[in-house]
Short mmCIF file of C-alpha atoms in Angstrom, two decimals:
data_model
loop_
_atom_site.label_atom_id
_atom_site.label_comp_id
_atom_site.label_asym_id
_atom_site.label_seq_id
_atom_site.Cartn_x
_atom_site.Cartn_y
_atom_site.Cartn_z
CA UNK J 1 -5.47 -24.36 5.82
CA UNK J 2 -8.20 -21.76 6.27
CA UNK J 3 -6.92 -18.96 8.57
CA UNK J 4 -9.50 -17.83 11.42
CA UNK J 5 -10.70 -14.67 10.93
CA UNK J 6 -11.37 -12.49 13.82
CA UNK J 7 -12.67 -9.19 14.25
CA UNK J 8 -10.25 -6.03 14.66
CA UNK J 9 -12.06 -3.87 16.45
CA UNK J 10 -15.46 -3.95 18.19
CA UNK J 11 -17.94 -6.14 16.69
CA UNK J 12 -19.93 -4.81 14.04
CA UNK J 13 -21.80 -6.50 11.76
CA UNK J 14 -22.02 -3.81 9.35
CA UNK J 15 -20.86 -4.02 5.70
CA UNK J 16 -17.79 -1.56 6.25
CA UNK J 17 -16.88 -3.08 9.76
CA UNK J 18 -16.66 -6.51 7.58
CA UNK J 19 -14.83 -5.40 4.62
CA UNK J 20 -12.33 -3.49 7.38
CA UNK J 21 -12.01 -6.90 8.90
CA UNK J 22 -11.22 -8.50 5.49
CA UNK J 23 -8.94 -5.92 4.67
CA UNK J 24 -6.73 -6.16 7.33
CA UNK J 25 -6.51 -9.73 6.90
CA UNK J 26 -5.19 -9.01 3.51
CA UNK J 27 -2.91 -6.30 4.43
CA UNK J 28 -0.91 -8.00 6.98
CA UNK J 29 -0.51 -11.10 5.02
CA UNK J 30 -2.93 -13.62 6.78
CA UNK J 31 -4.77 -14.54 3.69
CA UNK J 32 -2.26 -14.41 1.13
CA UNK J 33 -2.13 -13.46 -2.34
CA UNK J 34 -4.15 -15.93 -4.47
CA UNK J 35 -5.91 -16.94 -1.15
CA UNK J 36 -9.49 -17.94 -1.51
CA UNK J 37 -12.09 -15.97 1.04
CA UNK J 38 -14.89 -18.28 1.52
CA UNK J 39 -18.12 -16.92 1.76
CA UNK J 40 -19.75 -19.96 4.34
CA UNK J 41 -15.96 -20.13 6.22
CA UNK J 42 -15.97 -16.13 7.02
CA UNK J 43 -19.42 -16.15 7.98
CA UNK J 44 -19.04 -18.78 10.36
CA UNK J 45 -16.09 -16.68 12.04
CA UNK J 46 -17.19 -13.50 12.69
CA UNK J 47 -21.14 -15.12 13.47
CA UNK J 48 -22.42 -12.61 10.63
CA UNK J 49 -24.72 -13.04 7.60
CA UNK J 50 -23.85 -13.61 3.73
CA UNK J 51 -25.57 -10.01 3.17
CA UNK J 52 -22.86 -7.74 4.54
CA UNK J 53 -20.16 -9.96 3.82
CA UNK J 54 -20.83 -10.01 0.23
CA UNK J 55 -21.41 -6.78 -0.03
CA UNK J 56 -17.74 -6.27 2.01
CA UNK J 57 -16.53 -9.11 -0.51
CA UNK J 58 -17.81 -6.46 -3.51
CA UNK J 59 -16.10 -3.42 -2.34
CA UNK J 60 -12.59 -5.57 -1.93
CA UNK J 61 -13.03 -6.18 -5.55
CA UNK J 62 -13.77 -2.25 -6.19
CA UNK J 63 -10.71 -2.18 -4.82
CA UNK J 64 -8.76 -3.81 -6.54
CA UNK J 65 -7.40 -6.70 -3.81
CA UNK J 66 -10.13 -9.32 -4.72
CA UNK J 67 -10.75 -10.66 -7.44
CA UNK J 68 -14.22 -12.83 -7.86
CA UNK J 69 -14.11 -16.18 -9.98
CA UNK J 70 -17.72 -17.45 -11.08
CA UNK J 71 -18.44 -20.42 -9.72
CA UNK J 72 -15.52 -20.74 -7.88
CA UNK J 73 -15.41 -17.95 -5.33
CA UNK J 74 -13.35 -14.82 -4.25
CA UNK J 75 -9.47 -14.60 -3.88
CA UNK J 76 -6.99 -12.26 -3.36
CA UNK J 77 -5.50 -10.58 -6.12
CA UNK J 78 -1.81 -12.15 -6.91
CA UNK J 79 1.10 -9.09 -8.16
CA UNK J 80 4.17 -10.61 -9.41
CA UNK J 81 7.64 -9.31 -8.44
CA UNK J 82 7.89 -8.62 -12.46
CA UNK J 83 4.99 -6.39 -12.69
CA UNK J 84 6.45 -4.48 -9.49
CA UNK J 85 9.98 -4.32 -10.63
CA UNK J 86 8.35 -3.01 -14.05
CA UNK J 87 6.43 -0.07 -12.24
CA UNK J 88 9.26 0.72 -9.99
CA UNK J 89 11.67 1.28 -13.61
CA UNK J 90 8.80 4.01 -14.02
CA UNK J 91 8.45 5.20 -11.04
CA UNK J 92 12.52 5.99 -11.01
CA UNK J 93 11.89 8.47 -14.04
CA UNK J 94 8.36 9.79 -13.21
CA UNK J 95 8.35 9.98 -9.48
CA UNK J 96 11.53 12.55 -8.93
CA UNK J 97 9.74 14.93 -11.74
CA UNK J 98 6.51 14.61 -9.74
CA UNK J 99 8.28 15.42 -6.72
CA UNK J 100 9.91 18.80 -8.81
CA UNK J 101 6.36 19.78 -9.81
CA UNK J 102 4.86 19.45 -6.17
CA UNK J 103 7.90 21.13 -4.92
CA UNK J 104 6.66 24.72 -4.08
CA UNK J 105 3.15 23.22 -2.35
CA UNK J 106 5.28 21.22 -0.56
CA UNK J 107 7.73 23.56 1.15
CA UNK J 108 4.89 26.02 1.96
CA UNK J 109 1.06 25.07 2.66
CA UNK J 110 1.43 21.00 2.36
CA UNK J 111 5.11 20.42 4.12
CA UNK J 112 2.89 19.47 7.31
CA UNK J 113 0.53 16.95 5.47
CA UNK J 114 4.03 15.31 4.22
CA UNK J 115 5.81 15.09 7.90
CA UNK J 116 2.78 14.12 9.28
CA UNK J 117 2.96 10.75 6.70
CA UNK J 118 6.47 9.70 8.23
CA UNK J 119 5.31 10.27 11.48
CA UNK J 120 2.16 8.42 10.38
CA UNK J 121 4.41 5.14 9.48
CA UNK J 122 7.07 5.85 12.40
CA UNK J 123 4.05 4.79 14.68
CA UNK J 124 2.69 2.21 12.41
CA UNK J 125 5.92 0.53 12.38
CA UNK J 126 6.92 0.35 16.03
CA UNK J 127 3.28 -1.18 16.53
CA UNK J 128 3.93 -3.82 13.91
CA UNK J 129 0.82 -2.66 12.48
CA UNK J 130 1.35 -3.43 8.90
CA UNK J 131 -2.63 -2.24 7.06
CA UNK J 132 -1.75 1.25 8.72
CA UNK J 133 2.09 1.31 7.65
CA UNK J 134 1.10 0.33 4.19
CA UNK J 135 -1.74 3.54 3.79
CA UNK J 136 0.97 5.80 5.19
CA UNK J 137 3.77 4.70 3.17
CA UNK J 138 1.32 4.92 -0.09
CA UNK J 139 0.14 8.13 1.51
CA UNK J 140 3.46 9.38 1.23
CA UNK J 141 4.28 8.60 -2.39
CA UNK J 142 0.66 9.65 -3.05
CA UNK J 143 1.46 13.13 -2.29
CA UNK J 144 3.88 13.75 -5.02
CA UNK J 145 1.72 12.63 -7.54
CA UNK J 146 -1.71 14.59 -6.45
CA UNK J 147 0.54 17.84 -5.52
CA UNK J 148 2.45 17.72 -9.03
CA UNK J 149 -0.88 19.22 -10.64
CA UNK J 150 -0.63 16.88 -13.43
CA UNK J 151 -3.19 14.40 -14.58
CA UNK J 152 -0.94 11.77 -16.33
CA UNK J 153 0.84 11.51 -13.97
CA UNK J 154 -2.12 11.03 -11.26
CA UNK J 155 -3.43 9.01 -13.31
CA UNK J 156 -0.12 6.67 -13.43
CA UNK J 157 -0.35 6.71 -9.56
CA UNK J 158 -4.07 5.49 -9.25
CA UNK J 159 -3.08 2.79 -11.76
CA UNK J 160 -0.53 1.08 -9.54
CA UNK J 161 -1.74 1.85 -6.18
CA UNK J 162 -3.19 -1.30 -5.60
CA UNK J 163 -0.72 -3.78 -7.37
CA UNK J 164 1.38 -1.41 -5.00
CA UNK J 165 -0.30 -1.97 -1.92
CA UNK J 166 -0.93 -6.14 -2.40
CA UNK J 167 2.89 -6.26 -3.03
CA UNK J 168 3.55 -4.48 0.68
CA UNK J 169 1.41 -6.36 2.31
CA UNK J 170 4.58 -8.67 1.88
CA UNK J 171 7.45 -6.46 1.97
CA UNK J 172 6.37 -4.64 5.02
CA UNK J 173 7.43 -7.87 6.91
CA UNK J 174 10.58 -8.00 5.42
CA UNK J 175 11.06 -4.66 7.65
CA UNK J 176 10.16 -6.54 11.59
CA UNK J 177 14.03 -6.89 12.59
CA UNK J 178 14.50 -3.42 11.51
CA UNK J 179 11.44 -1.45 11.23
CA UNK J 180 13.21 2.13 11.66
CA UNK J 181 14.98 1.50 8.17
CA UNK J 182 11.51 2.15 6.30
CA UNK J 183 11.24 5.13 7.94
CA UNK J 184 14.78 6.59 7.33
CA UNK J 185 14.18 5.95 3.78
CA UNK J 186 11.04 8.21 3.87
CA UNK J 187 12.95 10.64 6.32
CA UNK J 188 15.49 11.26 3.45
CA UNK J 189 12.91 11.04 0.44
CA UNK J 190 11.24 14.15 2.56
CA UNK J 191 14.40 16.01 3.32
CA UNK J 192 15.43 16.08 -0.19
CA UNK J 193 11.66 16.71 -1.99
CA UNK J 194 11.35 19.29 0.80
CA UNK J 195 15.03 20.95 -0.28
CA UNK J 196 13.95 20.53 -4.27
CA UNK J 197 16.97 18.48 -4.61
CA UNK J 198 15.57 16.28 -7.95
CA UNK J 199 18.86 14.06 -8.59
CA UNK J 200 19.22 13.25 -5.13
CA UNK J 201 15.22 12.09 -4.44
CA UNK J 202 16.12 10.32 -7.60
CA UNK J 203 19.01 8.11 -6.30
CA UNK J 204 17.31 7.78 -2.69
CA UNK J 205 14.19 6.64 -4.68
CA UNK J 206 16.62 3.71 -5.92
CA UNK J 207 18.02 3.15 -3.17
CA UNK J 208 14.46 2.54 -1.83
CA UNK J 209 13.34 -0.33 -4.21
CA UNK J 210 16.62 -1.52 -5.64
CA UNK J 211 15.88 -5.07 -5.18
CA UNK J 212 12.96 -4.90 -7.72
CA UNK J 213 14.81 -2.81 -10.22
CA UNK J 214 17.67 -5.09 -10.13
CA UNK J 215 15.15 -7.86 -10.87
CA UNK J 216 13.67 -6.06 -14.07
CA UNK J 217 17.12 -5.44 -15.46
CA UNK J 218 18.14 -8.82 -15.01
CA UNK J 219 14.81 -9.82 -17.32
#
């Protein structure tokens, strides 16, 4: 069944105010992965033209959360709990060395930009606002890589941000009888990037996606 969509904030019938619309309708898991948006069905909703929805529809797809099938329409990009589990086995050796290499930026000019991300997704969380947890959470694990001053491993980052971000937009809920454990897990990542610690952000990386490690290993 088609979901409804509705706006989230004041109506706007601009292009961004659409795609914002469309986005958080993604992010929180209304329209699911492999969900179809359809053009006419949208439209209808939010009492807006096919101009700015498209063009909404084509910046989704820039993206990376929609993908756009001729002839049969746009849906939302599907991530399997393989490919996840697959970047998380990378993520366990890359991410701690990131951390290392962002190290000094982060206990001097940057530690602020860094607390301000778990504070970021300490608010998000209580309000059950899952689009804004998900960009602070990212945010977070961002920081390592674009601090770390090296472009492989930036460019590792910007490869699975989005796969990254579809596959949150469903364990994010898996967080709503406990929504203070996310950010305890980010609370710790911080303490021990922030005290240069590299074994221990290592384990409490694992500790922070075991589930999908555990499911590569098993492959």
């Amino acid at each position: 069944m088609d979901h409804k969509f509705e706006w989230q904030e004041q109506r706007t019938t601009t292009p961004d105010g659409v795609y914002r619309t469309l986005r958080a309708a993604i992010l929180d898991g209304t329209v699911p992965p492999g969900g179809q948006l359809r053009e006419a069905h949208i439209a209808t909703d939010l009492g807006i033209s096919r101009s700015p929805l498209r063009e909404a529809l084509t910046k989704l797809e820039e993206e990376g959360l929609v993908v756009k099938i001729p002839y049969r329409g746009a849906f939302v990009v599907e991530v399997s709990a393989h490919e996840i589990a697959e970047i998380d086995s990378v993520r366990l050796l890359v991410e701690p060395y990131a951390a290392e290499l962002s190290s000094e930026s982060l206990r001097g000019s940057e530690r602020p930009q860094l607390l301000q991300t778990v504070e970021d997704l300490r608010r998000a969380m209580e309000k059950d606002d899952i689009p804004a947890s998900i960009d602070a959470h990212l945010r977070f694990h961002r920081l390592f890589y674009e601090l770390s001053g090296h472009g492989v491993l930036q460019s590792l980052w910007n490869g699975w941000e989005t796969k990254l971000r579809l596959y949150l937009s469903v364990d994010h809920r898996t967080y709503s009888d406990n929504p203070h454990q996310l950010v305890v897990e980010h609370e710790r990542l911080a303490t021990v990037a922030l005290e240069g610690d590299t074994d221990s952000f290592r384990q409490e990386l694992a500790a922070h996606f075991p589930m999908g490690l555990r499911a590569h290993r098993a492959d």
